[in-house]
mmCIF file of C-alpha atoms in Angstrom:
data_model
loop_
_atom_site.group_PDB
_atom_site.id
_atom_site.type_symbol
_atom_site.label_atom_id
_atom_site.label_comp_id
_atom_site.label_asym_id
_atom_site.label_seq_id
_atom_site.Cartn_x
_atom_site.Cartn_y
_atom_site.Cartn_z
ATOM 1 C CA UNK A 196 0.000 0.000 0.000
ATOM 2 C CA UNK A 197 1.184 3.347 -0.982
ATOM 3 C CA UNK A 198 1.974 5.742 1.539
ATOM 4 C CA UNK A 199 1.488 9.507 2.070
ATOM 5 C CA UNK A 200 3.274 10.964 -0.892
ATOM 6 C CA UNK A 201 4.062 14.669 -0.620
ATOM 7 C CA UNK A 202 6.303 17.103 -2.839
ATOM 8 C CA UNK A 203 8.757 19.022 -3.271
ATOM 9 C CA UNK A 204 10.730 17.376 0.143
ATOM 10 C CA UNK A 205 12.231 20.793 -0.225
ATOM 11 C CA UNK A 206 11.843 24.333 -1.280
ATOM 12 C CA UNK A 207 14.479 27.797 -0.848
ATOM 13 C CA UNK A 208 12.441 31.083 -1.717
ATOM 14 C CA UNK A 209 13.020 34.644 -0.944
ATOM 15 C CA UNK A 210 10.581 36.446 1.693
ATOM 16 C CA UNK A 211 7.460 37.805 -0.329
ATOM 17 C CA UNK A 212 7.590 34.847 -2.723
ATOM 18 C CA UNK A 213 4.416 32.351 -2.816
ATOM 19 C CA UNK A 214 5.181 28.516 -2.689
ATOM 20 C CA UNK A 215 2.650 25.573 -3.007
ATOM 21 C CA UNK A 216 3.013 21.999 -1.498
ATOM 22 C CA UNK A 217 1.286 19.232 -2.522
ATOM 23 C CA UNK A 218 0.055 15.746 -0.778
ATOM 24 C CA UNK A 219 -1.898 12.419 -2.010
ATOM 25 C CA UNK A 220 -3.234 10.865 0.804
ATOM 26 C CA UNK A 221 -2.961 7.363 1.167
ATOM 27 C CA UNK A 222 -5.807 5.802 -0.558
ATOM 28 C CA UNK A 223 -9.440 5.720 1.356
ATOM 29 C CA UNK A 224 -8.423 8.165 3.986
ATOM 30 C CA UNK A 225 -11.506 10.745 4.236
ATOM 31 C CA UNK A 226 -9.002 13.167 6.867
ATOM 32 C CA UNK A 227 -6.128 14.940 5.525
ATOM 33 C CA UNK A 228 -4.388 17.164 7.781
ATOM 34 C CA UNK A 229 -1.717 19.653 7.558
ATOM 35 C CA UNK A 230 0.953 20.419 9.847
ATOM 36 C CA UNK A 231 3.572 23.061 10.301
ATOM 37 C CA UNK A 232 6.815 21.885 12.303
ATOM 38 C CA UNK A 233 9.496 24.300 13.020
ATOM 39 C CA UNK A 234 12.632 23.358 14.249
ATOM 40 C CA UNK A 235 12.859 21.956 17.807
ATOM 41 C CA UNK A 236 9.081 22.085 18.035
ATOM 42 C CA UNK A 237 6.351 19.925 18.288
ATOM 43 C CA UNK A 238 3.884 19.489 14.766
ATOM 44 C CA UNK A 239 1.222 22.354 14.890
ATOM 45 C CA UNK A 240 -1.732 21.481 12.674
ATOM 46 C CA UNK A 241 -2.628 24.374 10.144
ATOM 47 C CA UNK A 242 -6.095 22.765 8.664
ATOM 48 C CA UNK A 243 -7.546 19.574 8.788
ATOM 49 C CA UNK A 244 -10.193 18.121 5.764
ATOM 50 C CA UNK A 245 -12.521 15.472 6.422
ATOM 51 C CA UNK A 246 -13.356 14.938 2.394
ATOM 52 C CA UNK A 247 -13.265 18.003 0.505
ATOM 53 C CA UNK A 248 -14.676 19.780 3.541
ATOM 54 C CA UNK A 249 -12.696 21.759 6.032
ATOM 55 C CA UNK A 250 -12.940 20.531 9.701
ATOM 56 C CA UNK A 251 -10.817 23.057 11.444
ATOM 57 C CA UNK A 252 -8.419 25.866 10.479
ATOM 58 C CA UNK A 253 -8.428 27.674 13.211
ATOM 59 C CA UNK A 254 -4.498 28.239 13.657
ATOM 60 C CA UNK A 255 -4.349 28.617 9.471
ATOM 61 C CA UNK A 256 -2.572 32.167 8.885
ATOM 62 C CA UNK A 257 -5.623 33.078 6.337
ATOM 63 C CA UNK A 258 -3.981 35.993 5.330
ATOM 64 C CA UNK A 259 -1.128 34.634 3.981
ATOM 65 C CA UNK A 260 -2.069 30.645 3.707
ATOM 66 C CA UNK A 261 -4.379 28.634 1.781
ATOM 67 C CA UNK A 262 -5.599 25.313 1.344
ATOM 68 C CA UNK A 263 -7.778 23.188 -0.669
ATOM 69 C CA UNK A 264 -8.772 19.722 -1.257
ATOM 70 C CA UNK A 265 -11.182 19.822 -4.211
ATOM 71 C CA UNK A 266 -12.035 16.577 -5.048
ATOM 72 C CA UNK A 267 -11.718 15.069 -1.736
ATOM 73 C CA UNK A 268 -8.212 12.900 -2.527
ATOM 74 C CA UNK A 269 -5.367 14.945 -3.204
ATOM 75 C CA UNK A 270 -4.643 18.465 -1.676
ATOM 76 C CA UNK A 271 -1.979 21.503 -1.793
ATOM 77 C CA UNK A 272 -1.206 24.234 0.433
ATOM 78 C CA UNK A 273 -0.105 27.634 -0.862
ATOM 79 C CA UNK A 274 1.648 30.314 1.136
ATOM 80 C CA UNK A 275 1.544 34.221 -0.907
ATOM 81 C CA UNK A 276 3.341 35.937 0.653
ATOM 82 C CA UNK A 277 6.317 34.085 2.359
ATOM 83 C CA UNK A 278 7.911 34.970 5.474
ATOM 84 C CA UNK A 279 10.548 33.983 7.276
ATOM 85 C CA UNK A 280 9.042 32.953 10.254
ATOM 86 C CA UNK A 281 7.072 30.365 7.473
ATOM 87 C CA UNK A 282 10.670 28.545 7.810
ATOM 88 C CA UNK A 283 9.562 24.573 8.775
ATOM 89 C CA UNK A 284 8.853 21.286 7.777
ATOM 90 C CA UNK A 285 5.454 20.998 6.469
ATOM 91 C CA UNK A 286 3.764 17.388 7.249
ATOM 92 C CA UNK A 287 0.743 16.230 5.456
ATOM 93 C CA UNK A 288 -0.947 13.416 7.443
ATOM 94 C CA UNK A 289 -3.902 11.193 6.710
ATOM 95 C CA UNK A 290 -6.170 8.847 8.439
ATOM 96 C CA UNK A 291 -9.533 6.720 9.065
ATOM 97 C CA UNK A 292 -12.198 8.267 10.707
ATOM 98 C CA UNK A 293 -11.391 8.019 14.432
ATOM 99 C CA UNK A 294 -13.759 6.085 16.431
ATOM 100 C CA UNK A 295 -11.981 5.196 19.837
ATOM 101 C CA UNK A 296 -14.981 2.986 21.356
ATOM 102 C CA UNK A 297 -14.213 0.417 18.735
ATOM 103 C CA UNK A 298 -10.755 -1.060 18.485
ATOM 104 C CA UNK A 299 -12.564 -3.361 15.121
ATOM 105 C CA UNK A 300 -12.004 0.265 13.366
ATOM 106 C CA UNK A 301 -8.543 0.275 13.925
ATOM 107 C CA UNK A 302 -6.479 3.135 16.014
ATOM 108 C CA UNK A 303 -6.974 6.378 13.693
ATOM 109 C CA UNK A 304 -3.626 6.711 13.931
ATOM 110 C CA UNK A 305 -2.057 9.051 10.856
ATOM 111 C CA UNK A 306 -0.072 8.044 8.410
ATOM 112 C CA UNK A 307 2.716 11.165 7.447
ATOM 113 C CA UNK A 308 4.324 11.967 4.644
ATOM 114 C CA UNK A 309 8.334 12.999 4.741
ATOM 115 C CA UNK A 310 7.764 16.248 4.977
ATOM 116 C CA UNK A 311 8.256 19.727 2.827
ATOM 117 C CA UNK A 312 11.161 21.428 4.129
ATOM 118 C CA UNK A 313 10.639 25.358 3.588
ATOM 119 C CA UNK A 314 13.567 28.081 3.780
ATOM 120 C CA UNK A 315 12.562 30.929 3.435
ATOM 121 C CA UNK A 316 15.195 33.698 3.124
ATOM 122 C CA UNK B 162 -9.036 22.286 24.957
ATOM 123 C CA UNK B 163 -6.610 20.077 24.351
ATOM 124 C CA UNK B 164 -3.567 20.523 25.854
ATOM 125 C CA UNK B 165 -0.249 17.860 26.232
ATOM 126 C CA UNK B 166 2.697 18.394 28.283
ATOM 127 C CA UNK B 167 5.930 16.921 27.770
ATOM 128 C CA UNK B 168 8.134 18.426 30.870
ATOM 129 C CA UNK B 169 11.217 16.443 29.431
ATOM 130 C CA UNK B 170 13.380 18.702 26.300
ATOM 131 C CA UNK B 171 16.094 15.725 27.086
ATOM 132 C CA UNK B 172 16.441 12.560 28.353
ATOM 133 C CA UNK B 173 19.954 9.997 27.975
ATOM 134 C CA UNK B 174 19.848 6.216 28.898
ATOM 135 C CA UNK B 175 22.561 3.583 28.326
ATOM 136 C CA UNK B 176 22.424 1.066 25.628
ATOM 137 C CA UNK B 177 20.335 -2.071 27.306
ATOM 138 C CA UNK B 178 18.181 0.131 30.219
ATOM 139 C CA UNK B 179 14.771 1.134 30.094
ATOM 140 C CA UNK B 180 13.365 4.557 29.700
ATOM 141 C CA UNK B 181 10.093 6.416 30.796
ATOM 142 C CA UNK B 182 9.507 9.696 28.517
ATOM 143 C CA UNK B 183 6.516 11.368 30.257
ATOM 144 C CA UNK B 184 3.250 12.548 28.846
ATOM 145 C CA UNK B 185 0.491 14.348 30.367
ATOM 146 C CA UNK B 186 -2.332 15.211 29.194
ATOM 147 C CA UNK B 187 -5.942 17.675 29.704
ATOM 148 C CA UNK B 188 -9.117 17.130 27.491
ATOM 149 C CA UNK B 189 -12.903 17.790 27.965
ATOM 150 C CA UNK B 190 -13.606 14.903 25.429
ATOM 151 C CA UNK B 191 -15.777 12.329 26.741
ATOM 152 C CA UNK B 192 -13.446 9.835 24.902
ATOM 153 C CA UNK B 193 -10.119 10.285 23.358
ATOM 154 C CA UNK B 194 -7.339 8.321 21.887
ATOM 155 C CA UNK B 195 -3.039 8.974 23.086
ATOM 156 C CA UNK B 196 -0.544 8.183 20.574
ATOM 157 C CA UNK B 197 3.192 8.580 20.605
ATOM 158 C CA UNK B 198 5.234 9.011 17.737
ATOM 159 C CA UNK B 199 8.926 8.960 17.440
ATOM 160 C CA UNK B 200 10.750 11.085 14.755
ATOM 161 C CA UNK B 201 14.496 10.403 13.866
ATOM 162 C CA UNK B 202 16.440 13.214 12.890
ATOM 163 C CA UNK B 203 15.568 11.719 9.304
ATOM 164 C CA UNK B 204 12.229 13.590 9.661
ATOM 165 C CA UNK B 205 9.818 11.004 9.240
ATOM 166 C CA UNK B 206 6.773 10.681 12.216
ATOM 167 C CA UNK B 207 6.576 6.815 12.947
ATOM 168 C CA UNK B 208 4.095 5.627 15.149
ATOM 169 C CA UNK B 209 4.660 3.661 18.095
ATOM 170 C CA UNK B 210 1.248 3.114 20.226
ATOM 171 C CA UNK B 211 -1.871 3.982 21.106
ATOM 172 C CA UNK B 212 -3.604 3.733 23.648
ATOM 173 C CA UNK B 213 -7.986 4.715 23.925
ATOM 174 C CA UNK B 214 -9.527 5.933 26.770
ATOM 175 C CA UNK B 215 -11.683 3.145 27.699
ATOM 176 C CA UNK B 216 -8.831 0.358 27.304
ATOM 177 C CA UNK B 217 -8.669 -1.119 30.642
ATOM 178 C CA UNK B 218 -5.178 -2.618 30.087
ATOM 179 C CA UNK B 219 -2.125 -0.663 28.922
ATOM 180 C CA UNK B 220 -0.938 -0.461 25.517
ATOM 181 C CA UNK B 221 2.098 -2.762 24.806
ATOM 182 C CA UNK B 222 3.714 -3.094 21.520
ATOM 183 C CA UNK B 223 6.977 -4.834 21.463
ATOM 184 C CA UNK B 224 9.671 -2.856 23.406
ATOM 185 C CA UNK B 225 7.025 0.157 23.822
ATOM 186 C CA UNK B 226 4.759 -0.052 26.821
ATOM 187 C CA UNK B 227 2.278 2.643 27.415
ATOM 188 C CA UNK B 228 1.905 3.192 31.445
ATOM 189 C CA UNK B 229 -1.765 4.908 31.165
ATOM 190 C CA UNK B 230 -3.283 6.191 34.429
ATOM 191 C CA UNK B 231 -6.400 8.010 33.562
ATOM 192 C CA UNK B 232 -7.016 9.659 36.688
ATOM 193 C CA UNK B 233 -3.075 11.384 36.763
ATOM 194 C CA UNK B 234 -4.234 12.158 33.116
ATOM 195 C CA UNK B 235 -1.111 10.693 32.436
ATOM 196 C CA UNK B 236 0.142 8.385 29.458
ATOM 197 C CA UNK B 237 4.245 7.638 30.130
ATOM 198 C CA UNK B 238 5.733 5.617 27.086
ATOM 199 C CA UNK B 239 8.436 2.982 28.491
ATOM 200 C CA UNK B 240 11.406 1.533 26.075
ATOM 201 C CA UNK B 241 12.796 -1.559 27.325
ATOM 202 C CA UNK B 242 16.184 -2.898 26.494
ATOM 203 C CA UNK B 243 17.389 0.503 24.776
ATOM 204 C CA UNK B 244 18.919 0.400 21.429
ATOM 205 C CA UNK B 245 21.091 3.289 19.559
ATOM 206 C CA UNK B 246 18.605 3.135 17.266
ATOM 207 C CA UNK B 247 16.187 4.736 19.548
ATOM 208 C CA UNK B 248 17.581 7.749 19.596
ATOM 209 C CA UNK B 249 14.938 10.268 18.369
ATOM 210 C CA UNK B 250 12.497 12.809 19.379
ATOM 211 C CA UNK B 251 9.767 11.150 20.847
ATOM 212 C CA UNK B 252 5.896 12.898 20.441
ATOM 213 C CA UNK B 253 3.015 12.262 22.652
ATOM 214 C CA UNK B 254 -0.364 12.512 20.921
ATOM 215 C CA UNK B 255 -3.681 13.180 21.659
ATOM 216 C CA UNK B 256 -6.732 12.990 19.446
ATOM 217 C CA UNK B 257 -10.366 13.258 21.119
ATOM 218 C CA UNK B 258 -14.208 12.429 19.575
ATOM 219 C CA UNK B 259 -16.953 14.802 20.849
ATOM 220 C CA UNK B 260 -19.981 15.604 18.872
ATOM 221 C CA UNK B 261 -19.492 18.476 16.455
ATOM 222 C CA UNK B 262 -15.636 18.849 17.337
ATOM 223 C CA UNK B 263 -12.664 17.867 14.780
ATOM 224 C CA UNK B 264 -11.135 15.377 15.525
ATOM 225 C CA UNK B 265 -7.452 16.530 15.406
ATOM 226 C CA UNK B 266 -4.095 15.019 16.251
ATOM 227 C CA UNK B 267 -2.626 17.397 18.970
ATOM 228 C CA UNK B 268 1.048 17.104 19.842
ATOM 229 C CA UNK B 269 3.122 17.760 22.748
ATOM 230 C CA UNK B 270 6.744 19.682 23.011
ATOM 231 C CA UNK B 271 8.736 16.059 22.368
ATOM 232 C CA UNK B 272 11.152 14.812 24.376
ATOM 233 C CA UNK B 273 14.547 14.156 22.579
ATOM 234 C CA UNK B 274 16.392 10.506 23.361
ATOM 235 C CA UNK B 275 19.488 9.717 23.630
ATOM 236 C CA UNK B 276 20.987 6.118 23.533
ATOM 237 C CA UNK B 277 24.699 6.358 25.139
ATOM 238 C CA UNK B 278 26.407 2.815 23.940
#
């Protein structure tokens, strides 16, 4: 089974630039999430999708970030304009449905990508 | 809100000893689900355990033993028999189910391991 497949792994842009990532969850997953790690910190999720619809974005920078899952599978995240506190990793994640009464449905545990590495400069 | 605390930036063990990285935890959920991950300077988030609210026994999963007390809110991941390939950043988790709430994956501090040989 393929995994979480995200791209570029990494990206150098000057401060004002835009940049996009990409991610294809793995395949039956209805939540996609995306999360911001910077360095020596712990993942911070930006927005999560359950299908094409957005669950929670309530830490998403709107002004500056954007994210969209249109058909309910694959999904990219832009950021116009860069700064350089946007400097991270950027971790896609997907998962099952979490239902922690039944063990049957399996752990909802999510399944990462490597990562986008962003430098902004 | 969710909320976990990792109090430990650093922790060292010898090759061969066990660990405990702690993990506490606050929710309002009615039921929730504690995961830890462990991330090797590689990048990648691997995923170790989980353990649900209502389990009534802890979470083991080869080396990785999950020492859950519900009522300390607590949710300590144990490494027996250390290797140097354990050393990592280690994540605790928490993900909770409530009617009308997301469901999202929150994440503590991490705790960074070291394996001394």
């Amino acid at each position: 089974e393929a995994g979480v497949a995200q791209s570029p792994r990494y990206k150098i842009i000057e401060k004002r630039q835009s940049v996009a990532f990409w991610c294809n969850p793995i395949s039956g997953h209805a939540t996609l999430y995306w999360y911001q790690q910077i360095l020596g910190q712990g993942p911070k999720l930006l927005i999560q999708f359950q299908n094409n619809g957005v669950v929670d974005d309530s830490q998403l920078p709107k002004d500056r970030f954007s994210a969209e899952r249109l058909k309910g599978v694959d999904s990219t995240l832009k950021i116009q304009p860069a700064k350089l506190e946007d400097s991270a990793v950027y971790l896609c994640a997907s998962s099952l449905v979490f239902r922690p009464l039944n063990r049957g449905a399996g752990t909802g545990e999510l399944f990462f990508g490597e990562g986008s590495r962003l430098t902004v400069l | 809100a969710q909320k976990i605390t990792q109090t430990q930036p650093g922790m060292f063990v010898q090759e061969k000893e066990a660990v405990t990285l702690d993990c506490t935890y606050d929710t309002s959920d009615p039921s929730y689900g504690l995961f830890w991950y462990k991330q090797p300077s590689s990048g990648e988030m691997i995923f170790l355990i989980y353990q649900g609210s209502y389990d009534q026994q802890n979470a083991t999963e080869g080396r990785y033993s999950l020492n859950f007390q519900k009522a300390r809110k607590s949710a300590n991941l144990v490494i027996s028999a250390s290797q140097l390939g354990d050393s990592a950043m280690y994540f605790c988790a928490m993900r909770g189910r409530r009617l009308g709430g997301s469901e999202k994956l929150v994440f503590g501090k991490g705790t960074k391991l070291t394996v001394n040989p």
